[in-house]
PDB file of C-alpha atoms and ligand atoms in Angstrom:
ATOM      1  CA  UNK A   1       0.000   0.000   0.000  1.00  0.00           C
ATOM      2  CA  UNK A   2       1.712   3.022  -1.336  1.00  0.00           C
ATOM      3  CA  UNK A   3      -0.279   5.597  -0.344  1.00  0.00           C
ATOM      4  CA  UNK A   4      -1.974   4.375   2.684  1.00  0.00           C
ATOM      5  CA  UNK A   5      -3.033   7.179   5.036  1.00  0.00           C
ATOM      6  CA  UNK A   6      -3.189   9.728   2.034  1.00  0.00           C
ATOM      7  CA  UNK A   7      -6.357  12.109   1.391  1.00  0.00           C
ATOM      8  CA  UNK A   8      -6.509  12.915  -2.239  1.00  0.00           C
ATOM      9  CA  UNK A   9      -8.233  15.541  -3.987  1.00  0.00           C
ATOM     10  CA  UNK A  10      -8.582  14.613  -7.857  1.00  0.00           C
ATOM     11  CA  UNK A  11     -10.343  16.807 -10.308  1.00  0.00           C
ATOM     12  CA  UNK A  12     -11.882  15.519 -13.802  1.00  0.00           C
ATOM     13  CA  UNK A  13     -12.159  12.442 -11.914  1.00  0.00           C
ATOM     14  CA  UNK A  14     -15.436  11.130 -13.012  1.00  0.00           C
ATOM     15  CA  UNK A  15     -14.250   9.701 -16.368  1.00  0.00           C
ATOM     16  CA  UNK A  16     -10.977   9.144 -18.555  1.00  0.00           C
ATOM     17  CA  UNK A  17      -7.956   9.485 -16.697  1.00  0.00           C
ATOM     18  CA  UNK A  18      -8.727  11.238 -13.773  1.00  0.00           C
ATOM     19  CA  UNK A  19     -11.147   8.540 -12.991  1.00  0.00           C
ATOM     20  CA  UNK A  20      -7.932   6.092 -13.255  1.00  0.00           C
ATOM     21  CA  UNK A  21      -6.004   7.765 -10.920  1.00  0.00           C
ATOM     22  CA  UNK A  22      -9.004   7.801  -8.170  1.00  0.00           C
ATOM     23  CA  UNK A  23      -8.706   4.336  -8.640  1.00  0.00           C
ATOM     24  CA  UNK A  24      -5.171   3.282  -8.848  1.00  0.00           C
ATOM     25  CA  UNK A  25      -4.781   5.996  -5.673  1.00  0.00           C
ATOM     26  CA  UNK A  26      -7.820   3.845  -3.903  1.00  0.00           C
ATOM     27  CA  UNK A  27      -5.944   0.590  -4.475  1.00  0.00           C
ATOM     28  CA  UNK A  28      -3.065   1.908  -2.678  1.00  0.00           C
ATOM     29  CA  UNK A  29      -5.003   2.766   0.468  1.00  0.00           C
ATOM     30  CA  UNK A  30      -5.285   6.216  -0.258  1.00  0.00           C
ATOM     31  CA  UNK A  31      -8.845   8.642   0.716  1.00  0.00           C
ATOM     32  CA  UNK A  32     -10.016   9.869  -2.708  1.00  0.00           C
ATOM     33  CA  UNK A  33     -12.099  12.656  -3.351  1.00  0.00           C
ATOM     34  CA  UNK A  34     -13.575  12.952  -7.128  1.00  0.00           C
ATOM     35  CA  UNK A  35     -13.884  16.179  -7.925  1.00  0.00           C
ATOM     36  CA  UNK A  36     -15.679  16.825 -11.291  1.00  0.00           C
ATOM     37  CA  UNK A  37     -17.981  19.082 -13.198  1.00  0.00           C
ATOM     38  CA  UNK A  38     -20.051  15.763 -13.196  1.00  0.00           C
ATOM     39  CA  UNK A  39     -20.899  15.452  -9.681  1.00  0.00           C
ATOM     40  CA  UNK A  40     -23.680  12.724 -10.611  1.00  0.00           C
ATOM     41  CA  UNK A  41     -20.577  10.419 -12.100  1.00  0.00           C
ATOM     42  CA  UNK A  42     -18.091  11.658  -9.807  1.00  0.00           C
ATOM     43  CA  UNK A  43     -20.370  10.428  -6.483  1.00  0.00           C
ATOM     44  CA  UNK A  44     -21.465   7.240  -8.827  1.00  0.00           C
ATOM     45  CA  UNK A  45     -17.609   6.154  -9.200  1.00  0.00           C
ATOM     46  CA  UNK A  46     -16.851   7.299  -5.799  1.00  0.00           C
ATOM     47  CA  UNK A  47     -19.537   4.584  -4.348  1.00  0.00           C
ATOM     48  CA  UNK A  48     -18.126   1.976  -7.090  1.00  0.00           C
ATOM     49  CA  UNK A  49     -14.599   2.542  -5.491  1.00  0.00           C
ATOM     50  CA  UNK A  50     -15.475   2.729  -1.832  1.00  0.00           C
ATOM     51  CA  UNK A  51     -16.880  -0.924  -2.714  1.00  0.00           C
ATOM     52  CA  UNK A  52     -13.790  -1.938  -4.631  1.00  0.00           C
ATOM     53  CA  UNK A  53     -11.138  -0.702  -2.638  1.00  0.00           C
ATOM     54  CA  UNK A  54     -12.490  -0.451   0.682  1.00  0.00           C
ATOM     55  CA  UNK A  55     -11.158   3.349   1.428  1.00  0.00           C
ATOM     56  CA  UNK A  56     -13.201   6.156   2.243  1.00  0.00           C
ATOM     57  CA  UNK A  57     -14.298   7.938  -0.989  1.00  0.00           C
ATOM     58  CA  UNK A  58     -16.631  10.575  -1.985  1.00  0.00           C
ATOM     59  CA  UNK A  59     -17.636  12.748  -5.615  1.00  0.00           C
ATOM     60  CA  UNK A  60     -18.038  16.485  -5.485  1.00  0.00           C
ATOM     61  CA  UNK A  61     -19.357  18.742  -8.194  1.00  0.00           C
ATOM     62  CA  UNK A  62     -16.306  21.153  -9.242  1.00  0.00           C
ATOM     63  CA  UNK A  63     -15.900  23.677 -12.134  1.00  0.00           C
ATOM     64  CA  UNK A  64     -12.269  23.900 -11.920  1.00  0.00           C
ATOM     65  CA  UNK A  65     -12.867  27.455 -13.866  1.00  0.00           C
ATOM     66  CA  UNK A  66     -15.003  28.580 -10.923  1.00  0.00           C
ATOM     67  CA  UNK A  67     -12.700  29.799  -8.218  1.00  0.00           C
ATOM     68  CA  UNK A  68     -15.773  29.622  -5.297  1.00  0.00           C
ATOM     69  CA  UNK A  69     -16.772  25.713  -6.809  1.00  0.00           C
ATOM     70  CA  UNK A  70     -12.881  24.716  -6.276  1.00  0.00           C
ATOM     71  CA  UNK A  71     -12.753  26.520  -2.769  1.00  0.00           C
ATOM     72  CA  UNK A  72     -15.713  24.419  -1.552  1.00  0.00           C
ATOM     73  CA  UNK A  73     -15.134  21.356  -3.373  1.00  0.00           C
ATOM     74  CA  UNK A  74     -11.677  20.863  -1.412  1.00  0.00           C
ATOM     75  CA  UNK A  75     -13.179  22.161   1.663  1.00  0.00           C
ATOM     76  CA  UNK A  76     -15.553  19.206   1.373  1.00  0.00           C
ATOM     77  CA  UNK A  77     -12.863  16.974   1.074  1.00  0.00           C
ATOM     78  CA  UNK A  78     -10.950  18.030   3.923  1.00  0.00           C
ATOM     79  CA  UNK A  79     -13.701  18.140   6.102  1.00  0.00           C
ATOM     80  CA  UNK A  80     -14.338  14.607   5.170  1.00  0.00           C
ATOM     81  CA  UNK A  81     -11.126  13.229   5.573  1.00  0.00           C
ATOM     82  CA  UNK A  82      -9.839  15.426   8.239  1.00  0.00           C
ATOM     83  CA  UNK A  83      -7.247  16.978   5.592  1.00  0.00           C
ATOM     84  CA  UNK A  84      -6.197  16.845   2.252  1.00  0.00           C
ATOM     85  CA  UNK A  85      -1.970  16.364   1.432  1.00  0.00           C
ATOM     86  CA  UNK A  86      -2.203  15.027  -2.678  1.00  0.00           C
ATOM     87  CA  UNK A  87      -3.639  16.803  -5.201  1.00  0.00           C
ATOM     88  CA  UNK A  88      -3.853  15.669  -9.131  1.00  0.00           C
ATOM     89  CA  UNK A  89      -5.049  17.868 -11.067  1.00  0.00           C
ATOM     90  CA  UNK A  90      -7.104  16.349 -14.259  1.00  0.00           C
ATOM     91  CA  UNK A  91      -9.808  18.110 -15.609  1.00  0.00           C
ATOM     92  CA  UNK A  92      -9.517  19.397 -19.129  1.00  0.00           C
ATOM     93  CA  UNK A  93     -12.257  21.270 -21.840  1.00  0.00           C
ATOM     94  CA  UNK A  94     -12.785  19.891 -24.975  1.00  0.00           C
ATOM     95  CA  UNK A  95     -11.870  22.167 -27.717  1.00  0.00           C
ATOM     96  CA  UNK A  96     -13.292  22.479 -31.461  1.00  0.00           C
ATOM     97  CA  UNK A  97      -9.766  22.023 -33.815  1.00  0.00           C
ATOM     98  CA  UNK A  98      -9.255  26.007 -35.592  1.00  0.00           C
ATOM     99  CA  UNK A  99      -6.745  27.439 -36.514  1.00  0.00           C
ATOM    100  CA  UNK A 100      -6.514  30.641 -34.686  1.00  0.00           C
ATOM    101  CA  UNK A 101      -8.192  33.372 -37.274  1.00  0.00           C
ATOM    102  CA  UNK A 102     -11.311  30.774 -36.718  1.00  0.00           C
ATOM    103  CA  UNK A 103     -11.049  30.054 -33.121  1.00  0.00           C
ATOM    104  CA  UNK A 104     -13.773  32.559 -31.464  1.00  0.00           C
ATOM    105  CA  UNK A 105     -11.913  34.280 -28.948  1.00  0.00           C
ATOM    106  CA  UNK A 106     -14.789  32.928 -26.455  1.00  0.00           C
ATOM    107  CA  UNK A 107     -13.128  29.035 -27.016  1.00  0.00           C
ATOM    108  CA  UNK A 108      -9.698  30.277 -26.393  1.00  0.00           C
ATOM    109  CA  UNK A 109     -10.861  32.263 -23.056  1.00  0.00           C
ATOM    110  CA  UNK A 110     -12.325  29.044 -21.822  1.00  0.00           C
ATOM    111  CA  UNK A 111      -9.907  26.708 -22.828  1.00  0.00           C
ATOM    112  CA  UNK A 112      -7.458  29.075 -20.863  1.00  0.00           C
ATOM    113  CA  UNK A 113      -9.815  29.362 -18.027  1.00  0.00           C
ATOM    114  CA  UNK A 114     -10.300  25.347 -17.336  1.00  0.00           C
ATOM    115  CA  UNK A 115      -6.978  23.779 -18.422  1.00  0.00           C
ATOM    116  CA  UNK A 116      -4.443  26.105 -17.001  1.00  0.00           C
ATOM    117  CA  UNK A 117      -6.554  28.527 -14.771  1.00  0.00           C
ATOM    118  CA  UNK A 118      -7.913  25.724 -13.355  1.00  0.00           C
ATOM    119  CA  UNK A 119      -4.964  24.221 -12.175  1.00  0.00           C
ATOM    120  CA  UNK A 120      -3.992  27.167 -10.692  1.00  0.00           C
ATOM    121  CA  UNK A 121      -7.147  27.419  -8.642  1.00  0.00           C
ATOM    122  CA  UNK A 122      -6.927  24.064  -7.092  1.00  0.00           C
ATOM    123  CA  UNK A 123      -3.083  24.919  -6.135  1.00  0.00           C
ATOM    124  CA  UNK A 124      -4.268  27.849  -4.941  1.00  0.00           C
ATOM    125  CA  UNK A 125      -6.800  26.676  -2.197  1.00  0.00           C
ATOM    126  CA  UNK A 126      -5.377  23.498  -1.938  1.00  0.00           C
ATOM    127  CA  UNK A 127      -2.199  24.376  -1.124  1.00  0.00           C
ATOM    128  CA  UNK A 128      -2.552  25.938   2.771  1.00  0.00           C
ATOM    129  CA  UNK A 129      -4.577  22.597   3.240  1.00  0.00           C
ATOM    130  CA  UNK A 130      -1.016  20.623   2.558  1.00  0.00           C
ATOM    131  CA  UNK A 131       0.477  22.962   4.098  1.00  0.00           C
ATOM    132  CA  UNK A 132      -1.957  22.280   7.627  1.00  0.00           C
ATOM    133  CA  UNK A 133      -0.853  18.334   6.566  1.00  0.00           C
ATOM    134  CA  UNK A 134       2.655  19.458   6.787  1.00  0.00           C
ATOM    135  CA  UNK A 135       3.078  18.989   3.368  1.00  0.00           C
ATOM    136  CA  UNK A 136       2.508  17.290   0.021  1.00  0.00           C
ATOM    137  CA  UNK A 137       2.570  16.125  -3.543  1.00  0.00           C
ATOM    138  CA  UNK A 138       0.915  17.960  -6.129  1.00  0.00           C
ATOM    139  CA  UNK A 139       0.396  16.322  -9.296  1.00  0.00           C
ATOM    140  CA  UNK A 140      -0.502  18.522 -12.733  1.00  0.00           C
ATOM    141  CA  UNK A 141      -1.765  17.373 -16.194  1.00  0.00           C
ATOM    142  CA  UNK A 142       0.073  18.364 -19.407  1.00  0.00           C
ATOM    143  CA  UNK A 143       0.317  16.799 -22.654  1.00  0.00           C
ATOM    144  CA  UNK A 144       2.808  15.939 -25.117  1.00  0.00           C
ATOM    145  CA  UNK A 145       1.007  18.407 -26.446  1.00  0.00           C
ATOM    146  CA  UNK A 146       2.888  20.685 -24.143  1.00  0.00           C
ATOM    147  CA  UNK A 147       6.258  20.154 -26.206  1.00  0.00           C
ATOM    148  CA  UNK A 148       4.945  19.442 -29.836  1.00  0.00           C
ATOM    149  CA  UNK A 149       1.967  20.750 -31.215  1.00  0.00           C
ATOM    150  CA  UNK A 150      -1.054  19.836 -33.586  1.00  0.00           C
ATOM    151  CA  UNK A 151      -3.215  21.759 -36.547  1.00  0.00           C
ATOM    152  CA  UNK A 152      -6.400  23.423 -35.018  1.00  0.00           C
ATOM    153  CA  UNK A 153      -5.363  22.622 -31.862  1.00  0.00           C
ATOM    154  CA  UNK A 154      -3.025  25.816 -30.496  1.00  0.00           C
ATOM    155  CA  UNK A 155      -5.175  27.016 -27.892  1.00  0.00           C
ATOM    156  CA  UNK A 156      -4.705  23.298 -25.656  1.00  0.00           C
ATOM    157  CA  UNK A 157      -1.190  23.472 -26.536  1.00  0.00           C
ATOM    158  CA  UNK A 158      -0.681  26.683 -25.277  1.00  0.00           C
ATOM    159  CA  UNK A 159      -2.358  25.743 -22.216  1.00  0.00           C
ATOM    160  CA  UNK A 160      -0.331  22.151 -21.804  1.00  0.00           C
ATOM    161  CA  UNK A 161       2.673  24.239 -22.180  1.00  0.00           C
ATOM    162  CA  UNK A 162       1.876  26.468 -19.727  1.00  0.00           C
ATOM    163  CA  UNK A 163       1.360  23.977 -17.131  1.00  0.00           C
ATOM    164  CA  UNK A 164       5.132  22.868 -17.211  1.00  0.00           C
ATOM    165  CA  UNK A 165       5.845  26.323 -16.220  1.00  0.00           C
ATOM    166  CA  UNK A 166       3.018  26.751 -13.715  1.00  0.00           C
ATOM    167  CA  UNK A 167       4.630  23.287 -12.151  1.00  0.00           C
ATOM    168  CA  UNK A 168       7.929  24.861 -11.989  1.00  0.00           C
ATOM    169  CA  UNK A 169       7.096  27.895 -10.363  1.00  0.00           C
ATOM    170  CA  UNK A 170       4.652  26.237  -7.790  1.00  0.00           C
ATOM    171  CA  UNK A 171       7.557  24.030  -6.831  1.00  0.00           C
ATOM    172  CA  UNK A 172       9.820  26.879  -6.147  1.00  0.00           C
ATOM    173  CA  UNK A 173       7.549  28.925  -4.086  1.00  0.00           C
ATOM    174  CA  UNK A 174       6.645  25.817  -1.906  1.00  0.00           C
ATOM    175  CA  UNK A 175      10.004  24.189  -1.447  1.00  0.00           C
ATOM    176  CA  UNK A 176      10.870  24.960   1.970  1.00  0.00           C
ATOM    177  CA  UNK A 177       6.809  23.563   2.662  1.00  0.00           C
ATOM    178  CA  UNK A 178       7.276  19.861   2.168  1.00  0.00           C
ATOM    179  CA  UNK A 179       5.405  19.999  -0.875  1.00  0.00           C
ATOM    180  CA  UNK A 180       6.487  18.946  -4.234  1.00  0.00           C
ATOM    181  CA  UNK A 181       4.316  19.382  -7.515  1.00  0.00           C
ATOM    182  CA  UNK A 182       5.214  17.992 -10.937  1.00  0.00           C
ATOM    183  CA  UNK A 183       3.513  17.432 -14.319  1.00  0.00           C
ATOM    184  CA  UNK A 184       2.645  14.139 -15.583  1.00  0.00           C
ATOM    185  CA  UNK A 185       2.498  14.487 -19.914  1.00  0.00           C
ATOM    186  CA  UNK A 186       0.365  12.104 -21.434  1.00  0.00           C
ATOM    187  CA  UNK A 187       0.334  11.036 -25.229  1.00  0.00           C
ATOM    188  CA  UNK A 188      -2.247   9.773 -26.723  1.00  0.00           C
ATOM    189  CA  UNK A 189      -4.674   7.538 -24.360  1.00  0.00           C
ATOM    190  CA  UNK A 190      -7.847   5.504 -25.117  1.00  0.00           C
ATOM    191  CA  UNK A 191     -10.498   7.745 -23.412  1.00  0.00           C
ATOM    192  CA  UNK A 192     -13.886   9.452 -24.815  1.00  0.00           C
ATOM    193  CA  UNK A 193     -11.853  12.371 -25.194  1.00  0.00           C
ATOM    194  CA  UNK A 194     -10.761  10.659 -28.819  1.00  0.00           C
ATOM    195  CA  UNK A 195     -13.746  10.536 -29.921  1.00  0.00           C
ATOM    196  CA  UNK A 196     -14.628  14.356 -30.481  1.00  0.00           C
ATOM    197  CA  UNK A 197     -11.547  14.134 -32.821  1.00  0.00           C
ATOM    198  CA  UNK A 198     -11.822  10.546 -34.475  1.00  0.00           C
ATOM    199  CA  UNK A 199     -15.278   9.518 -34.247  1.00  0.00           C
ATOM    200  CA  UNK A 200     -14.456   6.005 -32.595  1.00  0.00           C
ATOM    201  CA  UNK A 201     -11.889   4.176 -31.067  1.00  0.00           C
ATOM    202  CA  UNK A 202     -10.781   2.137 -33.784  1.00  0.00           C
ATOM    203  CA  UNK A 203      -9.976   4.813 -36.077  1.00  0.00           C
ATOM    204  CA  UNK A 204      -7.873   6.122 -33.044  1.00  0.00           C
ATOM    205  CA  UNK A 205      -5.822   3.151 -32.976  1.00  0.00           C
ATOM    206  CA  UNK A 206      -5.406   2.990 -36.196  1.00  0.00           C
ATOM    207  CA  UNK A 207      -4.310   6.470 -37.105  1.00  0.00           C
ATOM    208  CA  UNK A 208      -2.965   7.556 -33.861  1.00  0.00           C
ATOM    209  CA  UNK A 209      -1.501   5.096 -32.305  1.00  0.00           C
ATOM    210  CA  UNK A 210       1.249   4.668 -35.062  1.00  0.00           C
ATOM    211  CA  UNK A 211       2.397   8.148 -34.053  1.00  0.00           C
ATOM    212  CA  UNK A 212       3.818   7.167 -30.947  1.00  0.00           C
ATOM    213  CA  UNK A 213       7.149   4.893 -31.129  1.00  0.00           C
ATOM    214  CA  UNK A 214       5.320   2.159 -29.622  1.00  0.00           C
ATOM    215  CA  UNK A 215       3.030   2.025 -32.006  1.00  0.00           C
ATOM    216  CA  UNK A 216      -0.103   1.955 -30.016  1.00  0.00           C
ATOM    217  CA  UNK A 217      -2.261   4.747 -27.817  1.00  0.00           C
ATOM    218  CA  UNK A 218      -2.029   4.333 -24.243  1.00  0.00           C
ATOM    219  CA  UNK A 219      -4.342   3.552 -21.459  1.00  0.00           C
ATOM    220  CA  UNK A 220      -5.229   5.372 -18.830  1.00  0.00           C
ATOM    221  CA  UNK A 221      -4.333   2.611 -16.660  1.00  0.00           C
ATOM    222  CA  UNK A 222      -0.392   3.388 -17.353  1.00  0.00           C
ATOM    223  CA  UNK A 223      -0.656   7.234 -16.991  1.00  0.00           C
ATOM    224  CA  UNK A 224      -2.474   6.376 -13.124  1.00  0.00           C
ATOM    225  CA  UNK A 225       0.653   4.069 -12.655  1.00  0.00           C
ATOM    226  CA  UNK A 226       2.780   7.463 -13.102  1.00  0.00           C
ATOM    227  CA  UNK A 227       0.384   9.287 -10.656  1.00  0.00           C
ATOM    228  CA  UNK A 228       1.177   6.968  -8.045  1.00  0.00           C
ATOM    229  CA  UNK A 229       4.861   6.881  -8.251  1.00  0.00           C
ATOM    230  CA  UNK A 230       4.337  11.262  -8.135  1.00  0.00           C
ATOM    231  CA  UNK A 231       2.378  10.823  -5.394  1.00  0.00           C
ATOM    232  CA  UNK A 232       4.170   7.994  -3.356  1.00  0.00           C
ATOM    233  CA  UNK A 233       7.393   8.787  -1.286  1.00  0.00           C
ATOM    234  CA  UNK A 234       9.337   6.913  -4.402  1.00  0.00           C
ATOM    235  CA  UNK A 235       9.194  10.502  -6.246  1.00  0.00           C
ATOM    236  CA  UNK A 236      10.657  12.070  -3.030  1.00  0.00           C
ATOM    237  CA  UNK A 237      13.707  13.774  -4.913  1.00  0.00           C
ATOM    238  CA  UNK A 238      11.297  14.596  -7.865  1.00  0.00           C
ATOM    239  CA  UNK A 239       9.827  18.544  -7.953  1.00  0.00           C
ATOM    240  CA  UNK A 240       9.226  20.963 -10.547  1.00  0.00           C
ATOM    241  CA  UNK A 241       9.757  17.653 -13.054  1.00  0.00           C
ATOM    242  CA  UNK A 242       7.477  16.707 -16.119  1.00  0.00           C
ATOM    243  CA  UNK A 243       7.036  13.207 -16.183  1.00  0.00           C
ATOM    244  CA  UNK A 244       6.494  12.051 -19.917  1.00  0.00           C
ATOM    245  CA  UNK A 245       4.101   8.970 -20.579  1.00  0.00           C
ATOM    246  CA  UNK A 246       4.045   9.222 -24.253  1.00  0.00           C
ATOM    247  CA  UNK A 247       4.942   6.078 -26.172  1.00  0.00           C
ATOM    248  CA  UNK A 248       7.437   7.898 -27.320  1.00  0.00           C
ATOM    249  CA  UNK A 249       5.908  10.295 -29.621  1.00  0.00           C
ATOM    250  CA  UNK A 250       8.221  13.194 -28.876  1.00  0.00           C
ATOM    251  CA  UNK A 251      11.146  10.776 -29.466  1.00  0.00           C
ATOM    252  CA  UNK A 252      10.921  11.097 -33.265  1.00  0.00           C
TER     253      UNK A 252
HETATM  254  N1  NAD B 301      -6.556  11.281 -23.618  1.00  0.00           N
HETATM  255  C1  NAD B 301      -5.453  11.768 -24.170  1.00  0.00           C
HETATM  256  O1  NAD B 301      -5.046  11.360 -25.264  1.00  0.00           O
HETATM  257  C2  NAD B 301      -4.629  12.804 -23.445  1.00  0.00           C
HETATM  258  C3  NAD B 301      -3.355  13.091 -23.934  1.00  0.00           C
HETATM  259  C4  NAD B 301      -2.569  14.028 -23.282  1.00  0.00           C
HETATM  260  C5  NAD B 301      -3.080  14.680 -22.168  1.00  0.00           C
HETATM  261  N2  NAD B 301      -4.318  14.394 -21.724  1.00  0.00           N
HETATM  262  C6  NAD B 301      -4.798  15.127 -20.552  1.00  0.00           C
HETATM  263  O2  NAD B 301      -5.186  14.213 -19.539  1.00  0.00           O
HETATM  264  C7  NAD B 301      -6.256  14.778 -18.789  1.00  0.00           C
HETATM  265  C8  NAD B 301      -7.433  13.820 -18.747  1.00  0.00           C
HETATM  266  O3  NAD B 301      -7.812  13.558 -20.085  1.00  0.00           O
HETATM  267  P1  NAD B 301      -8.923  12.468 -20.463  1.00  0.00           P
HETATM  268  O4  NAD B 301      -8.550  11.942 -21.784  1.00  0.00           O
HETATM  269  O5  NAD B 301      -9.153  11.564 -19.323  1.00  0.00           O
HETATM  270  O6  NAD B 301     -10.174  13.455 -20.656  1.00  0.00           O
HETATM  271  P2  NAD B 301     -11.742  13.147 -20.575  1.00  0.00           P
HETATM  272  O7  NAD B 301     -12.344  14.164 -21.490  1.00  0.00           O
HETATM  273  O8  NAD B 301     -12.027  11.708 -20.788  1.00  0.00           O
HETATM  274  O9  NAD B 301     -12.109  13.496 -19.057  1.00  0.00           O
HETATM  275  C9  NAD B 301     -12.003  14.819 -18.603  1.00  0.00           C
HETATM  276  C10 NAD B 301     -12.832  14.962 -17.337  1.00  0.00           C
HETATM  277  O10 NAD B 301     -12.736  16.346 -16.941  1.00  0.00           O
HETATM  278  C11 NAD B 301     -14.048  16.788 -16.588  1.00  0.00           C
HETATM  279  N3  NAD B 301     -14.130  18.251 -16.762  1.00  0.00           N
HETATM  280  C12 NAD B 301     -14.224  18.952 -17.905  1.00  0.00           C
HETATM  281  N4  NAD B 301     -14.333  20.262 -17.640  1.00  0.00           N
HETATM  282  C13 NAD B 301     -14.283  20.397 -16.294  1.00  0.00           C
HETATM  283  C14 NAD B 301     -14.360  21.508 -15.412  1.00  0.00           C
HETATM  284  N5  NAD B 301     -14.509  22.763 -15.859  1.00  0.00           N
HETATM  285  N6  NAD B 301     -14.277  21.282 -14.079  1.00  0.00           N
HETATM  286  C15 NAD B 301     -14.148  20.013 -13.593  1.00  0.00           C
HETATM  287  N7  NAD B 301     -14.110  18.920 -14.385  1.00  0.00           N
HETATM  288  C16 NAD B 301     -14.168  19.115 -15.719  1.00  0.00           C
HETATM  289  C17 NAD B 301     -14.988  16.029 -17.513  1.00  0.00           C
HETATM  290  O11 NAD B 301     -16.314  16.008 -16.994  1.00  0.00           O
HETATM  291  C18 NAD B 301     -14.326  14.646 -17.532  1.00  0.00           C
HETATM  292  O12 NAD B 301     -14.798  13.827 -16.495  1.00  0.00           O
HETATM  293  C19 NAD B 301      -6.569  16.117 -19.434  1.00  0.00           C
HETATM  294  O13 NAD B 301      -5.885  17.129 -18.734  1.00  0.00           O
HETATM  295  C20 NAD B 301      -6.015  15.981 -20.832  1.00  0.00           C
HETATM  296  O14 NAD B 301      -5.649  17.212 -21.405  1.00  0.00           O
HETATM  297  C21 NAD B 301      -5.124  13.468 -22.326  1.00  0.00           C
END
């Protein structure tokens, strides 16, 4: 049990990868709180892996883009498990594929707002709570996406890109606090997300998956299994890092 004892707080949690981690996190003893604009699938998963796992979990309705919604969400969580010391940081907008004369300024506010605003907001009143734990791990979604980029899709990149910075800095104003925070950057992984771009899963596979070195998209099974190891003592010399899970598609 890697993370027995831990309170989690883990937004975009009710499907996809966030879901993955509030599982892998629940199967090494940890308290797991699903955050998620979805609070009807959040608190439907969170009974699923109270049953499963046998740890206290609950689901909480969050707009990451709402700064008063994040504020109460993790005040929920730390009420209910007496503190919160990991945080991992999930949730992302889908985005219609523009180029940026077509994007309407309105999509590129919003993408902004929940990607990298977002994950500001949930370091920003989550972080005195691991501070009141005596400290913490911190655990922020980029992208490959964050190094390379993609037609139509500049406003995501920009935020993915963003996030390695907003790791750095986090991790050098909370140093001397115990707390660490990293990035993990998926590539491509099986969830519904695909779909808004390739219709179904198949067609994923097969004209995605070659993209990455290992020929194949990834599940979000293996980008939880990174979670844990940012979350778990094992990533104690680890801070202002990007962990890449990307089959290799930057290695080109
Ligand atoms: N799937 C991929 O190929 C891939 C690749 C690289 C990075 N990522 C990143 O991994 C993360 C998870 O991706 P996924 O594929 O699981 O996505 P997903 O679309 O399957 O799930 C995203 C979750 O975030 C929630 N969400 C959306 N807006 C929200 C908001 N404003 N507040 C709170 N919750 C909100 C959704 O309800 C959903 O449950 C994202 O940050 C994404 O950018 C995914």
């Amino acid at each position: 049990m890697r993370l027995q004892g831990r309170k989690a707080f883990i937004t975009g949690a009710a499907k996809g990868i966030g879901l993955s981690v509030a599982q892998a996190f629940a199967a090494e003893g940890a308290a797991v709180a699903l955050a998620d604009i979805s609070g009807e699938e959040s608190r439907e998963q969170s009974l699923d892996i109270s049953e499963r796992f046998g740890v206290n979990a609950i689901g909480v309705e969050c707009d990451v883009a709402d700064s008063k919604s994040v504020e109460n969400a993790i005040a929920t969580a730390a009420k209910t498990f007496d503190g919160v010391d990991t945080i991992a940081c999930m949730a992302a907008t889908l985005t219609q594929r523009l180029d940026v004369v077509d994007l309407p300024e309105e999509d590129w506010d919003n993408t902004l707002r929940v990607n990298l605003t977002g994950s500001f907001l949930v370091c920003k009143h989550g972080i005195p709570l691991l501070r009141k734990a005596g400290g913490g791990s911190i655990i922020l979604t980029a992208s490959q996406m964050g190094q390379v980029a993609w037609p139509g899709s500049t406003a995501y990149c920009t935020t993915k890109g963003g996030i390695l910075q907003l790791v750095k800095g986090i991790a050098l104003d909370h140093k001397d606090e115990n707390i660490r925070c990293n990035s993990i950057s998926p590539g491509g992984v099986a969830t519904g997300r695909l779909l808004a771009r390739w219709g179904d899963m198949e067609t994923a596979e097969k004209e995605w998956g070659p993209k990455h070195a290992l020929g194949r998209l990834g599940r979000p099974s293996e980008i939880a299994a990174g979670a844990v190891f940012l979350a778990s003592d094992e990533s104690s010399f680890m801070t202002g890092a990007d962990l890449l899970l990307d089959g290799g598609y930057t290695a080109w």
